[in-house]
């Protein structure tokens, strides 16, 4: 069903087994990522005001098309991908790049990610005001959350803050909200499991959607956008 969303899945069959064995070897050799915090905290619901905007019903495929998802995968033989684990995501982790350069677009970040410019770091989607770029298969872990629990249970979504006449932030957040709603539907993820990077480590990320470094009114606004789009593709019913 994912193919209809324009979202690619991971390798299948033999290749999959080879990657699994590689991961196992790395584990046994002690070469896996060293990360703290393996416990999986269940977050308390975040209070927000649901939008009373009139729903515009559409299919999940339609919303995915609106999000405009392109594919630019980190190479399968890269350091990041070879260290990945097989996962089934139950959380969605939201980040921002905190890079205000006008050239710091989703595609530029994706290109840099693909050539290893961010060292071991990796994430699943990069979003700007024009598009979403998928960078990892959705059944492989990335390294973005700062804890093993975060990396092994969530998909990482980076939002780009490239400046463009002050219009892009809202559009980027709105596009990210559409993507999150699509992924919630696809993986049956509760809105409570849509979390800021802050949730895993206390880091001030995504900075523009936090208030004094913590989830506050701006985070509530983002969740209300996600909740709105989710209800648009789910017959009006929320998943909170
Ligand atoms: Zn982050």
mmCIF file of C-alpha atoms and ligand atoms in Angstrom:
data_model
loop_
_atom_site.group_PDB
_atom_site.id
_atom_site.type_symbol
_atom_site.label_atom_id
_atom_site.label_comp_id
_atom_site.label_asym_id
_atom_site.label_seq_id
_atom_site.Cartn_x
_atom_site.Cartn_y
_atom_site.Cartn_z
ATOM 1 C CA UNK A 1 0.000 0.000 0.000
ATOM 2 C CA UNK A 2 2.975 2.259 0.531
ATOM 3 C CA UNK A 3 3.799 2.281 -3.162
ATOM 4 C CA UNK A 4 0.661 4.281 -3.781
ATOM 5 C CA UNK A 5 1.991 6.964 -1.442
ATOM 6 C CA UNK A 6 5.190 7.298 -3.412
ATOM 7 C CA UNK A 7 7.077 6.009 -0.375
ATOM 8 C CA UNK A 8 9.673 3.316 -1.023
ATOM 9 C CA UNK A 9 10.108 0.370 1.262
ATOM 10 C CA UNK A 10 13.330 -1.306 2.189
ATOM 11 C CA UNK A 11 15.160 -4.010 0.376
ATOM 12 C CA UNK A 12 13.482 -7.380 0.256
ATOM 13 C CA UNK A 13 14.454 -11.017 0.532
ATOM 14 C CA UNK A 14 18.105 -11.873 0.045
ATOM 15 C CA UNK A 15 19.483 -8.346 0.246
ATOM 16 C CA UNK A 16 17.485 -7.850 3.404
ATOM 17 C CA UNK A 17 19.018 -10.931 4.997
ATOM 18 C CA UNK A 18 22.512 -9.797 4.016
ATOM 19 C CA UNK A 19 21.945 -6.400 5.639
ATOM 20 C CA UNK A 20 20.542 -8.120 8.734
ATOM 21 C CA UNK A 21 23.614 -10.352 8.965
ATOM 22 C CA UNK A 22 25.886 -7.320 8.544
ATOM 23 C CA UNK A 23 24.084 -5.591 11.398
ATOM 24 C CA UNK A 24 24.385 -8.712 13.527
ATOM 25 C CA UNK A 25 28.132 -8.901 12.824
ATOM 26 C CA UNK A 26 28.527 -5.255 13.765
ATOM 27 C CA UNK A 27 26.620 -5.870 16.971
ATOM 28 C CA UNK A 28 28.721 -8.882 17.873
ATOM 29 C CA UNK A 29 31.882 -6.958 17.082
ATOM 30 C CA UNK A 30 30.721 -4.157 19.347
ATOM 31 C CA UNK A 31 30.723 -1.840 16.370
ATOM 32 C CA UNK A 32 27.154 -0.637 16.659
ATOM 33 C CA UNK A 33 26.205 2.883 17.508
ATOM 34 C CA UNK A 34 26.714 3.603 21.172
ATOM 35 C CA UNK A 35 23.677 5.434 22.417
ATOM 36 C CA UNK A 36 22.220 5.992 25.828
ATOM 37 C CA UNK A 37 18.611 5.826 26.944
ATOM 38 C CA UNK A 38 17.079 2.596 25.764
ATOM 39 C CA UNK A 39 13.805 2.934 27.671
ATOM 40 C CA UNK A 40 10.678 3.752 25.726
ATOM 41 C CA UNK A 41 8.719 6.366 27.645
ATOM 42 C CA UNK A 42 5.082 6.697 26.746
ATOM 43 C CA UNK A 43 4.442 10.417 26.499
ATOM 44 C CA UNK A 44 1.598 12.123 28.277
ATOM 45 C CA UNK A 45 -0.963 13.610 25.906
ATOM 46 C CA UNK A 46 -0.074 17.172 24.931
ATOM 47 C CA UNK A 47 -3.041 19.502 25.328
ATOM 48 C CA UNK A 48 -3.877 21.536 22.256
ATOM 49 C CA UNK A 49 -6.879 23.231 20.708
ATOM 50 C CA UNK A 50 -8.153 21.105 17.797
ATOM 51 C CA UNK A 51 -8.740 23.159 14.666
ATOM 52 C CA UNK A 52 -12.393 23.902 13.913
ATOM 53 C CA UNK A 53 -11.572 24.568 10.278
ATOM 54 C CA UNK A 54 -13.950 22.750 7.933
ATOM 55 C CA UNK A 55 -12.551 19.366 6.951
ATOM 56 C CA UNK A 56 -11.642 18.813 3.310
ATOM 57 C CA UNK A 57 -12.008 15.040 2.952
ATOM 58 C CA UNK A 58 -9.432 13.356 0.728
ATOM 59 C CA UNK A 59 -7.726 10.018 0.392
ATOM 60 C CA UNK A 60 -4.408 9.283 2.040
ATOM 61 C CA UNK A 61 -2.848 8.996 -1.431
ATOM 62 C CA UNK A 62 -4.161 12.431 -2.315
ATOM 63 C CA UNK A 63 -2.662 13.948 0.840
ATOM 64 C CA UNK A 64 0.653 12.207 0.106
ATOM 65 C CA UNK A 65 0.606 13.750 -3.369
ATOM 66 C CA UNK A 66 -0.008 17.169 -1.824
ATOM 67 C CA UNK A 67 3.029 16.627 0.406
ATOM 68 C CA UNK A 68 4.983 16.074 -2.851
ATOM 69 C CA UNK A 69 7.274 13.223 -1.834
ATOM 70 C CA UNK A 70 10.485 12.748 -3.836
ATOM 71 C CA UNK A 71 13.003 9.968 -3.307
ATOM 72 C CA UNK A 72 16.709 10.452 -2.746
ATOM 73 C CA UNK A 73 18.007 7.502 -0.772
ATOM 74 C CA UNK A 74 21.198 7.369 1.215
ATOM 75 C CA UNK A 75 23.231 4.674 -0.634
ATOM 76 C CA UNK A 76 22.638 1.162 0.705
ATOM 77 C CA UNK A 77 26.385 0.573 1.112
ATOM 78 C CA UNK A 78 26.890 3.759 3.138
ATOM 79 C CA UNK A 79 28.168 3.734 6.710
ATOM 80 C CA UNK A 80 24.775 4.917 7.999
ATOM 81 C CA UNK A 81 22.748 2.249 6.169
ATOM 82 C CA UNK A 82 25.102 -0.583 7.069
ATOM 83 C CA UNK A 83 24.681 0.278 10.753
ATOM 84 C CA UNK A 84 20.874 0.378 10.505
ATOM 85 C CA UNK A 85 18.466 -1.984 12.255
ATOM 86 C CA UNK A 86 15.177 -3.281 10.920
ATOM 87 C CA UNK A 87 12.377 -1.356 12.574
ATOM 88 C CA UNK A 88 8.641 -0.966 12.659
ATOM 89 C CA UNK A 89 8.018 2.646 13.580
ATOM 90 C CA UNK A 90 5.636 3.478 16.427
ATOM 91 C CA UNK A 91 6.773 7.100 16.884
ATOM 92 C CA UNK A 92 7.408 10.026 14.543
ATOM 93 C CA UNK A 93 10.221 12.352 15.633
ATOM 94 C CA UNK A 94 10.232 15.951 14.403
ATOM 95 C CA UNK A 95 13.455 17.935 13.968
ATOM 96 C CA UNK A 96 14.547 21.163 12.380
ATOM 97 C CA UNK A 97 17.866 21.806 10.698
ATOM 98 C CA UNK A 98 18.397 25.225 12.334
ATOM 99 C CA UNK A 99 20.130 26.247 9.095
ATOM 100 C CA UNK A 100 18.837 29.574 7.778
ATOM 101 C CA UNK A 101 20.973 29.719 4.644
ATOM 102 C CA UNK A 102 18.788 30.256 1.573
ATOM 103 C CA UNK A 103 20.444 27.268 -0.104
ATOM 104 C CA UNK A 104 19.708 24.919 2.827
ATOM 105 C CA UNK A 105 16.742 23.312 1.080
ATOM 106 C CA UNK A 106 15.377 19.809 1.498
ATOM 107 C CA UNK A 107 17.111 18.612 -1.660
ATOM 108 C CA UNK A 108 20.437 20.205 -0.686
ATOM 109 C CA UNK A 109 20.263 18.573 2.738
ATOM 110 C CA UNK A 110 19.378 15.270 1.094
ATOM 111 C CA UNK A 111 22.339 15.480 -1.274
ATOM 112 C CA UNK A 112 24.664 16.271 1.627
ATOM 113 C CA UNK A 113 23.174 13.420 3.653
ATOM 114 C CA UNK A 114 23.667 11.020 0.740
ATOM 115 C CA UNK A 115 27.339 11.886 0.404
ATOM 116 C CA UNK A 116 27.929 11.404 4.137
ATOM 117 C CA UNK A 117 28.361 15.073 5.071
ATOM 118 C CA UNK A 118 26.554 14.546 8.390
ATOM 119 C CA UNK A 119 28.852 11.767 9.572
ATOM 120 C CA UNK A 120 26.829 8.875 11.049
ATOM 121 C CA UNK A 121 23.608 10.847 11.255
ATOM 122 C CA UNK A 122 20.658 9.836 9.135
ATOM 123 C CA UNK A 123 16.921 10.411 9.047
ATOM 124 C CA UNK A 124 13.966 9.366 6.922
ATOM 125 C CA UNK A 125 12.479 12.540 5.478
ATOM 126 C CA UNK A 126 13.664 16.079 4.781
ATOM 127 C CA UNK A 127 10.959 18.713 4.280
ATOM 128 C CA UNK A 128 10.952 22.262 2.959
ATOM 129 C CA UNK A 129 8.255 24.559 1.591
ATOM 130 C CA UNK A 130 8.216 22.819 -1.794
ATOM 131 C CA UNK A 131 8.716 19.126 -1.212
ATOM 132 C CA UNK A 132 9.392 16.153 1.022
ATOM 133 C CA UNK A 133 12.468 14.080 0.211
ATOM 134 C CA UNK A 134 12.609 10.510 1.487
ATOM 135 C CA UNK A 135 16.169 9.530 2.433
ATOM 136 C CA UNK A 136 15.859 6.108 4.106
ATOM 137 C CA UNK A 137 13.607 3.053 3.734
ATOM 138 C CA UNK A 138 10.888 3.166 6.371
ATOM 139 C CA UNK A 139 11.783 -0.222 7.808
ATOM 140 C CA UNK A 140 15.356 0.843 8.622
ATOM 141 C CA UNK A 141 16.498 2.827 11.627
ATOM 142 C CA UNK A 142 18.142 6.200 11.233
ATOM 143 C CA UNK A 143 20.403 7.973 13.736
ATOM 144 C CA UNK A 144 18.732 11.231 14.636
ATOM 145 C CA UNK A 145 17.000 10.983 18.006
ATOM 146 C CA UNK A 146 20.011 10.809 20.317
ATOM 147 C CA UNK A 147 18.817 7.632 22.064
ATOM 148 C CA UNK A 148 18.553 4.021 20.960
ATOM 149 C CA UNK A 149 14.858 4.016 21.908
ATOM 150 C CA UNK A 150 14.223 7.030 19.686
ATOM 151 C CA UNK A 151 16.212 5.714 16.759
ATOM 152 C CA UNK A 152 14.818 2.196 16.897
ATOM 153 C CA UNK A 153 11.169 3.153 17.264
ATOM 154 C CA UNK A 154 10.699 6.297 15.240
ATOM 155 C CA UNK A 155 10.975 7.784 11.795
ATOM 156 C CA UNK A 156 13.004 10.985 11.731
ATOM 157 C CA UNK A 157 11.587 14.027 9.927
ATOM 158 C CA UNK A 158 13.884 17.035 9.410
ATOM 159 C CA UNK A 159 12.275 20.358 8.607
ATOM 160 C CA UNK A 160 14.404 22.870 6.705
ATOM 161 C CA UNK A 161 14.339 26.514 7.679
ATOM 162 C CA UNK A 162 15.922 27.979 4.566
ATOM 163 C CA UNK A 163 14.871 31.629 4.434
ATOM 164 C CA UNK A 164 12.820 32.759 1.492
ATOM 165 C CA UNK A 165 11.073 36.077 2.021
ATOM 166 C CA UNK A 166 9.733 34.889 5.341
ATOM 167 C CA UNK A 167 7.059 32.692 3.793
ATOM 168 C CA UNK A 168 8.623 29.313 3.991
ATOM 169 C CA UNK A 169 8.346 28.428 7.672
ATOM 170 C CA UNK A 170 4.604 28.113 7.708
ATOM 171 C CA UNK A 171 4.612 26.226 4.400
ATOM 172 C CA UNK A 172 7.321 23.878 5.604
ATOM 173 C CA UNK A 173 5.492 23.131 8.853
ATOM 174 C CA UNK A 174 2.224 22.648 6.985
ATOM 175 C CA UNK A 175 3.856 20.248 4.521
ATOM 176 C CA UNK A 176 5.463 18.350 7.393
ATOM 177 C CA UNK A 177 2.036 18.113 9.078
ATOM 178 C CA UNK A 178 0.603 16.519 5.915
ATOM 179 C CA UNK A 179 3.458 14.006 5.821
ATOM 180 C CA UNK A 180 2.999 13.173 9.508
ATOM 181 C CA UNK A 181 -0.745 12.584 8.998
ATOM 182 C CA UNK A 182 0.016 10.218 6.093
ATOM 183 C CA UNK A 183 2.519 8.273 8.218
ATOM 184 C CA UNK A 184 0.160 8.145 11.222
ATOM 185 C CA UNK A 185 -2.475 6.594 8.985
ATOM 186 C CA UNK A 186 -0.091 4.171 7.363
ATOM 187 C CA UNK A 187 1.429 2.890 10.634
ATOM 188 C CA UNK A 188 -1.581 3.467 12.888
ATOM 189 C CA UNK A 189 0.418 5.840 15.058
ATOM 190 C CA UNK A 190 -1.393 7.808 17.753
ATOM 191 C CA UNK A 191 -0.910 11.585 17.773
ATOM 192 C CA UNK A 192 0.620 11.193 21.259
ATOM 193 C CA UNK A 193 3.511 9.415 19.547
ATOM 194 C CA UNK A 194 4.240 12.395 17.299
ATOM 195 C CA UNK A 195 7.066 13.887 19.339
ATOM 196 C CA UNK A 196 9.698 16.591 19.103
ATOM 197 C CA UNK A 197 13.342 15.525 19.248
ATOM 198 C CA UNK A 198 13.116 17.166 22.708
ATOM 199 C CA UNK A 199 11.083 14.163 23.902
ATOM 200 C CA UNK A 200 14.044 11.790 23.653
ATOM 201 C CA UNK A 201 16.899 13.905 24.978
ATOM 202 C CA UNK A 202 15.605 17.296 26.101
ATOM 203 C CA UNK A 203 17.362 18.936 23.137
ATOM 204 C CA UNK A 204 15.941 22.244 21.912
ATOM 205 C CA UNK A 205 14.714 20.742 18.630
ATOM 206 C CA UNK A 206 12.753 21.520 16.528
ATOM 207 C CA UNK A 207 13.754 24.979 17.775
ATOM 208 C CA UNK A 208 11.171 27.054 15.853
ATOM 209 C CA UNK A 209 8.283 24.932 17.139
ATOM 210 C CA UNK A 210 9.350 24.943 20.794
ATOM 211 C CA UNK A 211 8.802 27.723 23.319
ATOM 212 C CA UNK A 212 11.810 28.464 25.539
ATOM 213 C CA UNK A 213 13.224 25.124 24.465
ATOM 214 C CA UNK A 214 10.121 23.145 25.430
ATOM 215 C CA UNK A 215 6.872 22.073 23.786
ATOM 216 C CA UNK A 216 4.400 24.937 24.223
ATOM 217 C CA UNK A 217 1.821 26.827 22.151
ATOM 218 C CA UNK A 218 3.761 26.499 18.874
ATOM 219 C CA UNK A 219 4.073 22.749 19.304
ATOM 220 C CA UNK A 220 0.355 22.633 20.101
ATOM 221 C CA UNK A 221 -0.325 24.535 16.880
ATOM 222 C CA UNK A 222 1.728 22.002 14.894
ATOM 223 C CA UNK A 223 -0.135 19.074 16.483
ATOM 224 C CA UNK A 224 -3.454 20.724 15.643
ATOM 225 C CA UNK A 225 -2.378 20.908 11.954
ATOM 226 C CA UNK A 226 -1.416 17.232 12.018
ATOM 227 C CA UNK A 227 -4.680 16.322 13.750
ATOM 228 C CA UNK A 228 -6.651 18.368 11.191
ATOM 229 C CA UNK A 229 -5.052 16.615 8.186
ATOM 230 C CA UNK A 230 -5.430 13.240 9.876
ATOM 231 C CA UNK A 231 -9.157 13.800 10.335
ATOM 232 C CA UNK A 232 -9.377 14.861 6.673
ATOM 233 C CA UNK A 233 -8.107 11.430 5.585
ATOM 234 C CA UNK A 234 -9.802 9.398 8.304
ATOM 235 C CA UNK A 235 -13.493 10.147 7.857
ATOM 236 C CA UNK A 236 -13.361 12.934 10.442
ATOM 237 C CA UNK A 237 -12.136 10.674 13.249
ATOM 238 C CA UNK A 238 -9.006 11.666 15.220
ATOM 239 C CA UNK A 239 -6.356 9.305 16.605
ATOM 240 C CA UNK A 240 -5.292 11.136 19.766
HETATM 241 ZN ZN1 LIG B 1 16.650 17.250 16.187
#
